[in-house]
PDB file of C-alpha atoms in Angstrom:
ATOM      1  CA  UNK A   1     -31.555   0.085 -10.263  1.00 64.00           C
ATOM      2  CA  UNK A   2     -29.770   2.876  -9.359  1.00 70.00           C
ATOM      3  CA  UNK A   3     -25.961   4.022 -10.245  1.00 74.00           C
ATOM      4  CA  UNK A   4     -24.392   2.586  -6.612  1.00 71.00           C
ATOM      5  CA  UNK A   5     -26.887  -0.370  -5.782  1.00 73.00           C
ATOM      6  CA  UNK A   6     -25.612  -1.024  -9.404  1.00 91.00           C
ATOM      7  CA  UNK A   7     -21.957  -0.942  -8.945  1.00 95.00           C
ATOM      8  CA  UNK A   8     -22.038  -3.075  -5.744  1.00 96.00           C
ATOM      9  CA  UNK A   9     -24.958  -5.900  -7.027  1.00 96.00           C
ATOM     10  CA  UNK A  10     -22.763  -8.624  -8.133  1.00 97.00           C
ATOM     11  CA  UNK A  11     -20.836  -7.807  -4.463  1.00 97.00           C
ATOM     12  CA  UNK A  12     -23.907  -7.827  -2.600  1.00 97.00           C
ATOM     13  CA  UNK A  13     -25.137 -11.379  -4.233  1.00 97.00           C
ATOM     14  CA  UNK A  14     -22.336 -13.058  -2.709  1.00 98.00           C
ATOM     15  CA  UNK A  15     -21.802 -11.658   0.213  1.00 98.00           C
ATOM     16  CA  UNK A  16     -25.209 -10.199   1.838  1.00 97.00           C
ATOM     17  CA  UNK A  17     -26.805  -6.558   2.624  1.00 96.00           C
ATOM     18  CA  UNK A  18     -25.739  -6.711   5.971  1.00 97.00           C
ATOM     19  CA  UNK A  19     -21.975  -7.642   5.466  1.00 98.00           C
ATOM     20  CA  UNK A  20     -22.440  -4.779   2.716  1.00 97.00           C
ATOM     21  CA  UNK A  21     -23.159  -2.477   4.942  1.00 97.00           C
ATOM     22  CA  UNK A  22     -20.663  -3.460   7.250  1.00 98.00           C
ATOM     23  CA  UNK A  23     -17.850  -3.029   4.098  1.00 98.00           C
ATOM     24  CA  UNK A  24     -19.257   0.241   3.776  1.00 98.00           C
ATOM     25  CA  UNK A  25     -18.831   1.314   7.755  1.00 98.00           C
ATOM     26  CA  UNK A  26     -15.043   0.546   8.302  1.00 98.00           C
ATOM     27  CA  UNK A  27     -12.379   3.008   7.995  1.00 98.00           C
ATOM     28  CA  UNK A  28      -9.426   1.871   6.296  1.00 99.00           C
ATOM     29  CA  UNK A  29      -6.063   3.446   5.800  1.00 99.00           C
ATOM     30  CA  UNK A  30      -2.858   2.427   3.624  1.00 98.00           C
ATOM     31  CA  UNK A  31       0.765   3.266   3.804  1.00 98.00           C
ATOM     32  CA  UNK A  32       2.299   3.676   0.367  1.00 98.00           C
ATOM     33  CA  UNK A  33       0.334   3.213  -3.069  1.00 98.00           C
ATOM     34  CA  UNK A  34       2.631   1.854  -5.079  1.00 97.00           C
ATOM     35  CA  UNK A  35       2.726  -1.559  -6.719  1.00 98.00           C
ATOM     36  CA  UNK A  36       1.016  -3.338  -4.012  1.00 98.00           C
ATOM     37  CA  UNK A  37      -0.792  -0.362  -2.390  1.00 98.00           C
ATOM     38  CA  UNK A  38      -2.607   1.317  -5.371  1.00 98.00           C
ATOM     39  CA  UNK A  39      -4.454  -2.420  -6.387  1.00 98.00           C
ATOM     40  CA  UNK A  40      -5.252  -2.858  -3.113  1.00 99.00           C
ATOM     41  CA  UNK A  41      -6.814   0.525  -2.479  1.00 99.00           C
ATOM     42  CA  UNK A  42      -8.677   0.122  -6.055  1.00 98.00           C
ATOM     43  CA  UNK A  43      -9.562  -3.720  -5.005  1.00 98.00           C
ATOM     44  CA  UNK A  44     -11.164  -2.565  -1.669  1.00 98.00           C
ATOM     45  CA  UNK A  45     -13.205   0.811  -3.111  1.00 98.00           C
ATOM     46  CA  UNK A  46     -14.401  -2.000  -5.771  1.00 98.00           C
ATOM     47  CA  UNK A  47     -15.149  -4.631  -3.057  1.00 98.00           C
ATOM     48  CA  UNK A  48     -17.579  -1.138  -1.101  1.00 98.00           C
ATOM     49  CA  UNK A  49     -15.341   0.152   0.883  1.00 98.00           C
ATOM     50  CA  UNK A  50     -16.409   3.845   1.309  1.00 98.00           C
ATOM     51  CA  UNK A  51     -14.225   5.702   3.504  1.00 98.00           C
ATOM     52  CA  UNK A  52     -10.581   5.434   2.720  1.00 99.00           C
ATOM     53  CA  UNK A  53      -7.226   7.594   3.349  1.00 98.00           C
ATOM     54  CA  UNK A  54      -4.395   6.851   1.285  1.00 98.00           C
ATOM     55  CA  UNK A  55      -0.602   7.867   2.284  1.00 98.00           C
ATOM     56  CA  UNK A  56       2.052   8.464  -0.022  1.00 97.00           C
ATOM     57  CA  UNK A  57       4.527  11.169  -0.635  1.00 96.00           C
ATOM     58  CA  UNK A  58       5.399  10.365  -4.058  1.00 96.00           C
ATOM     59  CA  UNK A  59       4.767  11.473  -7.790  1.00 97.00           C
ATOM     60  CA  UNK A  60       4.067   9.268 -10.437  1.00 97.00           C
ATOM     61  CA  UNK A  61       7.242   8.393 -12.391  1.00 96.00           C
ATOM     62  CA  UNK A  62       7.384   7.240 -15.683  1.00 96.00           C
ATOM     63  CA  UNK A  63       9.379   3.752 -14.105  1.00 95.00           C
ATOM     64  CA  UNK A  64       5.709   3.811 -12.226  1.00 96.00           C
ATOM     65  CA  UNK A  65       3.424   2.388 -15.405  1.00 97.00           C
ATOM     66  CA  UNK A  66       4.521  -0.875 -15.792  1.00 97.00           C
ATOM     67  CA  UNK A  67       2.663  -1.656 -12.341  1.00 98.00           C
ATOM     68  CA  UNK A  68       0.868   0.627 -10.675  1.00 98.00           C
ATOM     69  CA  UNK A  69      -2.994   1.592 -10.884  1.00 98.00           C
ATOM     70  CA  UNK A  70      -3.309   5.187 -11.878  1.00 98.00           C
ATOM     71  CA  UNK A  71       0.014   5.599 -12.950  1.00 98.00           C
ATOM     72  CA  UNK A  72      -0.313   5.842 -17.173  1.00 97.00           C
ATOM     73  CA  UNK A  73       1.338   8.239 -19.918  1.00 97.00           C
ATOM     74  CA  UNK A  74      -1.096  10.930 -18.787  1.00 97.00           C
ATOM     75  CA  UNK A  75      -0.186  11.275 -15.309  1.00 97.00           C
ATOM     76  CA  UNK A  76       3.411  11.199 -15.044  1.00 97.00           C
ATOM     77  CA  UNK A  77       4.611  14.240 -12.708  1.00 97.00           C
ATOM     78  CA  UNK A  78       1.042  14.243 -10.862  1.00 97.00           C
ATOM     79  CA  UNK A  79       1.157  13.649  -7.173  1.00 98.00           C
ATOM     80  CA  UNK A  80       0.155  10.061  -6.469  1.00 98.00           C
ATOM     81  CA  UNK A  81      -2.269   9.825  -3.990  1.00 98.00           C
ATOM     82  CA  UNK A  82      -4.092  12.614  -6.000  1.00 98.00           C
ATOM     83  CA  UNK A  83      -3.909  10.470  -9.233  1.00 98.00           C
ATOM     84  CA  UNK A  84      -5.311   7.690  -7.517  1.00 98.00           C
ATOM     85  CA  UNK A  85      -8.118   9.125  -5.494  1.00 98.00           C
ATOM     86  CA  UNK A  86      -9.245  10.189  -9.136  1.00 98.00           C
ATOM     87  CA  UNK A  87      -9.212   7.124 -10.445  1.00 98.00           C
ATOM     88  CA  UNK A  88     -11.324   5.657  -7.335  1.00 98.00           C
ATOM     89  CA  UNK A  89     -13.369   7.972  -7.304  1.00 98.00           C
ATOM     90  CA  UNK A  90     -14.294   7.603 -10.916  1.00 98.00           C
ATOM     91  CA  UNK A  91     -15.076   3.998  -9.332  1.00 98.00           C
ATOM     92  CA  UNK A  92     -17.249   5.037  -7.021  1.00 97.00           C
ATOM     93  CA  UNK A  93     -18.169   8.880  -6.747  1.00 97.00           C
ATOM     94  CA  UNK A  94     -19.483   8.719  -3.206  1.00 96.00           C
ATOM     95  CA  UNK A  95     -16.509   7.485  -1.457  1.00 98.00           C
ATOM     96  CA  UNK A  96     -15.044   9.689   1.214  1.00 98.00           C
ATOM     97  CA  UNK A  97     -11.047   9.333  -0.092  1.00 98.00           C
ATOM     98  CA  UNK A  98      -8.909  11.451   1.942  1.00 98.00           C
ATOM     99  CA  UNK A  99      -5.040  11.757  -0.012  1.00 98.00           C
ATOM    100  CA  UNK A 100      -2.478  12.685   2.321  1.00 98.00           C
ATOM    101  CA  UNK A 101       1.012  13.579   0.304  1.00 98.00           C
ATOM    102  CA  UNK A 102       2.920  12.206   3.176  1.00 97.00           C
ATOM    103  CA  UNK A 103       5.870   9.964   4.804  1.00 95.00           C
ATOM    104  CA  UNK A 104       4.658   7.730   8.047  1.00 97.00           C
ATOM    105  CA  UNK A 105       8.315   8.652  10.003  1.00 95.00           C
ATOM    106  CA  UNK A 106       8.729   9.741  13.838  1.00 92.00           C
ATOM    107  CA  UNK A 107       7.753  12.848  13.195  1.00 95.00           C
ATOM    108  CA  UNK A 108       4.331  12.671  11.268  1.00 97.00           C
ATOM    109  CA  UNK A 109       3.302   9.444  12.964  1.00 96.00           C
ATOM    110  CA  UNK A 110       1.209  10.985  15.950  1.00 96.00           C
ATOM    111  CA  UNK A 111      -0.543  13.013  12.926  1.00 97.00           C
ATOM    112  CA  UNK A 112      -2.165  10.179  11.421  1.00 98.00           C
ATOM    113  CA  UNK A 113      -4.712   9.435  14.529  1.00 98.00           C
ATOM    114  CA  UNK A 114      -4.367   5.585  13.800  1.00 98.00           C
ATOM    115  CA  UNK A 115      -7.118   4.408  16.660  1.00 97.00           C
ATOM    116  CA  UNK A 116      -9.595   6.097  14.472  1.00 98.00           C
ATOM    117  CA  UNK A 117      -9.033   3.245  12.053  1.00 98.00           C
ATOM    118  CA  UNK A 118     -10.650  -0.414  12.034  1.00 98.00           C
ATOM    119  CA  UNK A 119      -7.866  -1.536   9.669  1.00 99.00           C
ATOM    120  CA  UNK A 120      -4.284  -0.336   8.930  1.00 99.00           C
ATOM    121  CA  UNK A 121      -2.440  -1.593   5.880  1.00 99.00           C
ATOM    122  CA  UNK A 122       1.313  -1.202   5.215  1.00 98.00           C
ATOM    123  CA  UNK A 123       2.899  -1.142   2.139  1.00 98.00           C
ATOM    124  CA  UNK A 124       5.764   0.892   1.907  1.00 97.00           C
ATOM    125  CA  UNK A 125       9.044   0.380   1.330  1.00 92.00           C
ATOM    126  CA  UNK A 126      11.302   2.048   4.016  1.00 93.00           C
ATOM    127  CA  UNK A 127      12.566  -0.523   6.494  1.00 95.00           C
ATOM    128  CA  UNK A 128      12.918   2.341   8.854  1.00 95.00           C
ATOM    129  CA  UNK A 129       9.575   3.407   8.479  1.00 97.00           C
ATOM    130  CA  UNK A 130       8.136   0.259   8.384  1.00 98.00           C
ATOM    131  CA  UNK A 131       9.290  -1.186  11.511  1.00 97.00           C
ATOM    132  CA  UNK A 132       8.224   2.403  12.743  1.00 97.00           C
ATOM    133  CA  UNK A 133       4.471   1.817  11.634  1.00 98.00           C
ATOM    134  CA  UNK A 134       4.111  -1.954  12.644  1.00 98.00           C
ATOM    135  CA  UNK A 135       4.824  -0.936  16.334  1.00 98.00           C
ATOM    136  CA  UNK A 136       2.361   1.719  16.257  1.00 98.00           C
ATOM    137  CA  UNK A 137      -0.140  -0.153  14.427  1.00 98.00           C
ATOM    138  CA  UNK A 138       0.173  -3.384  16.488  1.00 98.00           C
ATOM    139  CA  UNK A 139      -0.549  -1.030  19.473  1.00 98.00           C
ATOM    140  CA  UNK A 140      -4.139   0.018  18.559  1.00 98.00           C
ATOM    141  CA  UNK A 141      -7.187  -1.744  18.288  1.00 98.00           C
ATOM    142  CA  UNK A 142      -7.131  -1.679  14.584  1.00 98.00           C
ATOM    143  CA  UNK A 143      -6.840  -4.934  12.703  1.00 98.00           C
ATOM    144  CA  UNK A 144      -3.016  -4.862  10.635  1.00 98.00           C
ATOM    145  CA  UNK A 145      -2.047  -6.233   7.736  1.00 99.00           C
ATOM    146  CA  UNK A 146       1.470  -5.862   6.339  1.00 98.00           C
ATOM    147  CA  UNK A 147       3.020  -6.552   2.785  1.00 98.00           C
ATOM    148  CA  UNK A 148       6.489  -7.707   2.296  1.00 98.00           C
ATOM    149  CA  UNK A 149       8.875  -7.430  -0.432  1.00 96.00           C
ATOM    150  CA  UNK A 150       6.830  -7.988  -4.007  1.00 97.00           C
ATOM    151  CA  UNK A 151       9.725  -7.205  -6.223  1.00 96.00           C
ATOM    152  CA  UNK A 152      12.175  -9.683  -7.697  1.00 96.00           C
ATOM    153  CA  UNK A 153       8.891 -12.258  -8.324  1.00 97.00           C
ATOM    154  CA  UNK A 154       7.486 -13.454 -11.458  1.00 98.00           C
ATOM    155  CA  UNK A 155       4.909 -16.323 -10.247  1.00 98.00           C
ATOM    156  CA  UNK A 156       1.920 -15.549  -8.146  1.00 98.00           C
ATOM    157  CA  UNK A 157       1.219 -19.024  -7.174  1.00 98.00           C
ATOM    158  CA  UNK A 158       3.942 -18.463  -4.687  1.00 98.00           C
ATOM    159  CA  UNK A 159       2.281 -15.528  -2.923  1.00 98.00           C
ATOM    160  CA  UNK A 160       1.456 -16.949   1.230  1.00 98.00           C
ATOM    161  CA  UNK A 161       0.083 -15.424   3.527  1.00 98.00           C
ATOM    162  CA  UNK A 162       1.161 -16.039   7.377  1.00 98.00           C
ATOM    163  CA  UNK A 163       1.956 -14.743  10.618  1.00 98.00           C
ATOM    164  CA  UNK A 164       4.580 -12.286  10.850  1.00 98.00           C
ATOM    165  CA  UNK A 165       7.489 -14.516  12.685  1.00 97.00           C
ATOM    166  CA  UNK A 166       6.457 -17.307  10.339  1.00 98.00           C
ATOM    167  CA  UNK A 167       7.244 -15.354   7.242  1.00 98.00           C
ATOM    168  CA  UNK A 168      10.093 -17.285   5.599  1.00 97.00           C
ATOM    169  CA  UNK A 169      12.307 -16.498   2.335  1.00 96.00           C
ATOM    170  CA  UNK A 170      11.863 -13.273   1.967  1.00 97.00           C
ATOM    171  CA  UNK A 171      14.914 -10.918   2.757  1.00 96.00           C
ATOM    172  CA  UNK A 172      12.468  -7.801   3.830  1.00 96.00           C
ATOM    173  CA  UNK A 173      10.985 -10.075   6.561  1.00 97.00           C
ATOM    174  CA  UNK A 174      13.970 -11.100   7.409  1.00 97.00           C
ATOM    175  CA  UNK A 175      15.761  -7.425   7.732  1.00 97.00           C
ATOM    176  CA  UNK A 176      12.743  -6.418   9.892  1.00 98.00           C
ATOM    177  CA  UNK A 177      12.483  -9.325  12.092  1.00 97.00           C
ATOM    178  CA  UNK A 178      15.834  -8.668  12.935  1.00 96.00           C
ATOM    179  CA  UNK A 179      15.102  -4.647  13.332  1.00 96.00           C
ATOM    180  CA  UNK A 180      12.636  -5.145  15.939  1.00 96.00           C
ATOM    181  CA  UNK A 181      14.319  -8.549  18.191  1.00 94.00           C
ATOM    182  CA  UNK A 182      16.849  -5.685  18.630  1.00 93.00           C
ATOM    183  CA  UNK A 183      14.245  -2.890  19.266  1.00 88.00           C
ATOM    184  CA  UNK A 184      10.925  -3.539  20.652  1.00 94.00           C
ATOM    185  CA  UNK A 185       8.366  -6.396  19.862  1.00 95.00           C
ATOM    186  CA  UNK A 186       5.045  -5.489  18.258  1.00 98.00           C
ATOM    187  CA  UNK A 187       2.526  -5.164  20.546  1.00 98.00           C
ATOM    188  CA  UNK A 188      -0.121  -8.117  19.101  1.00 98.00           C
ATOM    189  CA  UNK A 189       0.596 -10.820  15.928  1.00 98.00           C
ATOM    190  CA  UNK A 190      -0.384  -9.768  12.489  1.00 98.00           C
ATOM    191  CA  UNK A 191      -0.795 -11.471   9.111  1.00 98.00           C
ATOM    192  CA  UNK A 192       1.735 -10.552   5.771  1.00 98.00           C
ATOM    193  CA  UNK A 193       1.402 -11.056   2.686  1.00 98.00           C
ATOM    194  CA  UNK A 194       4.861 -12.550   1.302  1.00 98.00           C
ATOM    195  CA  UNK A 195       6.754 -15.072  -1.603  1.00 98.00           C
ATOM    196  CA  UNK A 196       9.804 -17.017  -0.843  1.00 97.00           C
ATOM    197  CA  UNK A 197      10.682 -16.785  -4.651  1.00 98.00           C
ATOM    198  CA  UNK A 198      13.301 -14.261  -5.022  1.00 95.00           C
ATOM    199  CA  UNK A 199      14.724 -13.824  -8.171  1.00 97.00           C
ATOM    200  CA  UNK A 200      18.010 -11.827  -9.522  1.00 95.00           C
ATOM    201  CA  UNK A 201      17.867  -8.792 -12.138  1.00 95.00           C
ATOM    202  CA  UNK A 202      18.933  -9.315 -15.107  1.00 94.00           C
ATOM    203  CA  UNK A 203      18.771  -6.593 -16.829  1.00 90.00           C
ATOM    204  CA  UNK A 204      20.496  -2.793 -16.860  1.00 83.00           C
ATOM    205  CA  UNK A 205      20.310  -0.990 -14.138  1.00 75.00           C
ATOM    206  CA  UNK A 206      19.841   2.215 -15.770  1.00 68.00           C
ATOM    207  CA  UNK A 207      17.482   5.564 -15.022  1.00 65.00           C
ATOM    208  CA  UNK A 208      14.456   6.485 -16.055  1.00 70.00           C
ATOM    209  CA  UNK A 209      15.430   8.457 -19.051  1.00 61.00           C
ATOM    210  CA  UNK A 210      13.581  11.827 -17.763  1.00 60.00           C
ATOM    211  CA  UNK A 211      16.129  14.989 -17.617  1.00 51.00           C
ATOM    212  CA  UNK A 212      13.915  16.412 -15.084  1.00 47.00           C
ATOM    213  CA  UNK A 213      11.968  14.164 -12.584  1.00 52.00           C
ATOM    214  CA  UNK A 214       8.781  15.089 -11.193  1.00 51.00           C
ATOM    215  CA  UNK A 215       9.451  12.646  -7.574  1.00 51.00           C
ATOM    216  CA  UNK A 216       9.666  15.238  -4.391  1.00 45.00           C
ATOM    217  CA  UNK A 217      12.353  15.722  -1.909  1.00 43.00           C
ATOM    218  CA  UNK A 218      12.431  13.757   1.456  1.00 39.00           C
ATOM    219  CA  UNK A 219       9.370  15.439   3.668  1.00 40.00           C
ATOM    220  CA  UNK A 220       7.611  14.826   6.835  1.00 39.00           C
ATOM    221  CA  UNK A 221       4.312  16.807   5.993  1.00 43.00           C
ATOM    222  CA  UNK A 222       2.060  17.589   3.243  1.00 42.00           C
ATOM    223  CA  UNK A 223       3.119  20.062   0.609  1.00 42.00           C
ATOM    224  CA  UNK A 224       3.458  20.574  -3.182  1.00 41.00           C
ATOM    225  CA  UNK A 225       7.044  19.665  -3.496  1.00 41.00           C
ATOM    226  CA  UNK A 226       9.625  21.486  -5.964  1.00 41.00           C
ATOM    227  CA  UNK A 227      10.636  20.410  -9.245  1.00 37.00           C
ATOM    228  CA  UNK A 228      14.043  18.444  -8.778  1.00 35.00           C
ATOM    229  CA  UNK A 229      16.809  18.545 -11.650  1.00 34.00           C
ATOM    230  CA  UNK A 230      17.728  15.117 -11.095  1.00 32.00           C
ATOM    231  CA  UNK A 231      15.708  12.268 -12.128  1.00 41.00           C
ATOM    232  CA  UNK A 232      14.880  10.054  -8.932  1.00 46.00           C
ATOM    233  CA  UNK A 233      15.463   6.440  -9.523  1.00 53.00           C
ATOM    234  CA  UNK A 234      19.448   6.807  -9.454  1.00 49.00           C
ATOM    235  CA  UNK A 235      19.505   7.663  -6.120  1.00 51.00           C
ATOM    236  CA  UNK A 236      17.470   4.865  -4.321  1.00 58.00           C
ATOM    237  CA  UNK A 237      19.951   3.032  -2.566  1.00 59.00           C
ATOM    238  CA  UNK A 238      18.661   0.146  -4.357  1.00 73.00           C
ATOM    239  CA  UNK A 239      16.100  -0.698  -7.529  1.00 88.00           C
ATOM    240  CA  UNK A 240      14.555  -4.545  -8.164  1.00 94.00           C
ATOM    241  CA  UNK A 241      12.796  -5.669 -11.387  1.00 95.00           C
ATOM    242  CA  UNK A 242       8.913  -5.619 -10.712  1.00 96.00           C
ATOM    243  CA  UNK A 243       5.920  -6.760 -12.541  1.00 97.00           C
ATOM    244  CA  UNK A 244       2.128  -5.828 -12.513  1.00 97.00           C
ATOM    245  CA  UNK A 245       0.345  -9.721 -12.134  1.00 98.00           C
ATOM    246  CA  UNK A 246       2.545 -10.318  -8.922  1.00 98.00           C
ATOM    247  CA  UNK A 247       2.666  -6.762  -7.396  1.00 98.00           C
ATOM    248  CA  UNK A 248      -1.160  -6.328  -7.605  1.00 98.00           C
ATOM    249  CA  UNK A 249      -1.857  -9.842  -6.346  1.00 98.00           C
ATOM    250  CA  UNK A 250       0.108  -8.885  -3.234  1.00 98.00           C
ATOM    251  CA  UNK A 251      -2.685  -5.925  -3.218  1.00 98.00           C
ATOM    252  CA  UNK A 252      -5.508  -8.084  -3.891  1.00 98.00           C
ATOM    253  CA  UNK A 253      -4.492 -10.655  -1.134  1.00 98.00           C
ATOM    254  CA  UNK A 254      -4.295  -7.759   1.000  1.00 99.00           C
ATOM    255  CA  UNK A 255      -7.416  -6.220   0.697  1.00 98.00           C
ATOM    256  CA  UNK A 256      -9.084 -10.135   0.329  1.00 98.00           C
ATOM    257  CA  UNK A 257      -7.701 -10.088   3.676  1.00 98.00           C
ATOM    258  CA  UNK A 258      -9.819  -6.764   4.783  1.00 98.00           C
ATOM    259  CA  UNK A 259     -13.161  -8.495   3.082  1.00 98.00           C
ATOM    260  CA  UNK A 260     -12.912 -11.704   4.615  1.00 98.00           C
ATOM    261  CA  UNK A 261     -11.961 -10.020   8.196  1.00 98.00           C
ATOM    262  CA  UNK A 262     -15.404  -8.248   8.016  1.00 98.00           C
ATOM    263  CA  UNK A 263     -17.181 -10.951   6.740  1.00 97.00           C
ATOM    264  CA  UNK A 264     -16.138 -13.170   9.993  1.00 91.00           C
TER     265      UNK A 264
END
């Protein structure tokens, strides 16, 4: 047996050569590899999916590690799309993972080419840029999943799935249904992951200890950002307690979502 039919057997005995070779056919792309994003890009490459792009503008911060894939000791500073196409491709060395160092805004989103793409997946944070995406998304052919707020959470038994003016309890679904009654309606329904628990902090809000942090400036296209004397997480406008079990099971539900789609 040889390296890939290896990685993929256990895959393959549940779900089929042909539906494996479907898997391995679709183009996929995700907005924002983060807590959610980065197990959901490592769930799907593990699942067969070959030919991924990745968005992210980001560096790995040391406030990163407690939840997110490729984010560890050794790769604080390192850009994280970069980080994390190494670790997939340590996965699987034959998948085709394009790493864009990028923001989905007004400007950049024509650059992105989304009808190439059989499924979009958002999981970024901006609400701006979010409601920005979903429009865009909802107008191609693509199939579009969404993620919600996964912060402030603590039991994954709560995690739902639904359609996107069903989502209930959760203030980020709220804030964008809101955005876009006022704006414009997205183009076709789509399915979020969500929770209705939200819980409070209770800790210190304090920073991340590091004199110089590694996280770029605000940008619209790729780049190798400067080195910023400041360290990032004071200036979000605002920071919520997170954990790894229910920030990867939003990721996991999202890319379950992407399996079972090509297995119908």
């Amino acid at each position: 047996m040889g390296l890939e039919q290896g990685l993929f057997q256990r895959t393959e005995l549940l779900l089929g050569a042909e539906t494996m070779q479907k898997i391995a056919a679709v183009q996929v792309i995700i907005f924002g590899v983060g807590g959610v994003g980065s197990w959901c890009a490592e769930s799907l490459i593990r699942s067969g999916i070959r030919r991924l792009t990745i968005v992210d503008s980001d560096r790995i911060c040391v406030t990163n590690i407690n939840r997110q894939s490729m984010a560890t000791t050794h790769t604080v500073g390192e850009v994280k799309v970069e980080a994390l196409k190494k670790r997939l491709l340590e996965i699987n060395p034959k998948a085709e993972i394009n790493a864009l160092q990028m923001i989905y805004s007004v400007e950049t989103g024509d650059v992105f080419q989304l009808e190439n793409y059989d499924y979009i997946i958002d999981a970024i944070d901006s609400l701006e840029n979010k409601v920005r995406l979903i429009l865009a998304a909802t107008r191609t052919t693509a199939v579009f999943f969404s993620s919600m707020g996964a912060a402030l959470k603590i039991d994954p038994l709560k995690i739902q799935v639904a359609e996107f003016w069903k989502v209930r309890g959760c203030p980020l679904g709220a804030a964008l249904r809101r955005k876009l009654k006022k704006t414009e309606q997205p183009a076709k329904k789509f399915l979020c992951v969500f929770s209705e628990e939200v819980l409070e902090n209770k800790g210190l809000n304090v920073s991340c200890g590091m004199e110089k942090c590694l996280c770029p400036k605000t940008q619209t296209g790729p780049g190798d950002p400067e080195l910023i004397n400041h360290e990032w997480c004071s200036r979000k406008a605002q920071i919520n307690g997170t954990l790894a079990h229910t920030t990867a099971v939003f990721g996991f539900v999202l890319a379950g979502l992407v399996i079972q789609d090509i297995c119908k």
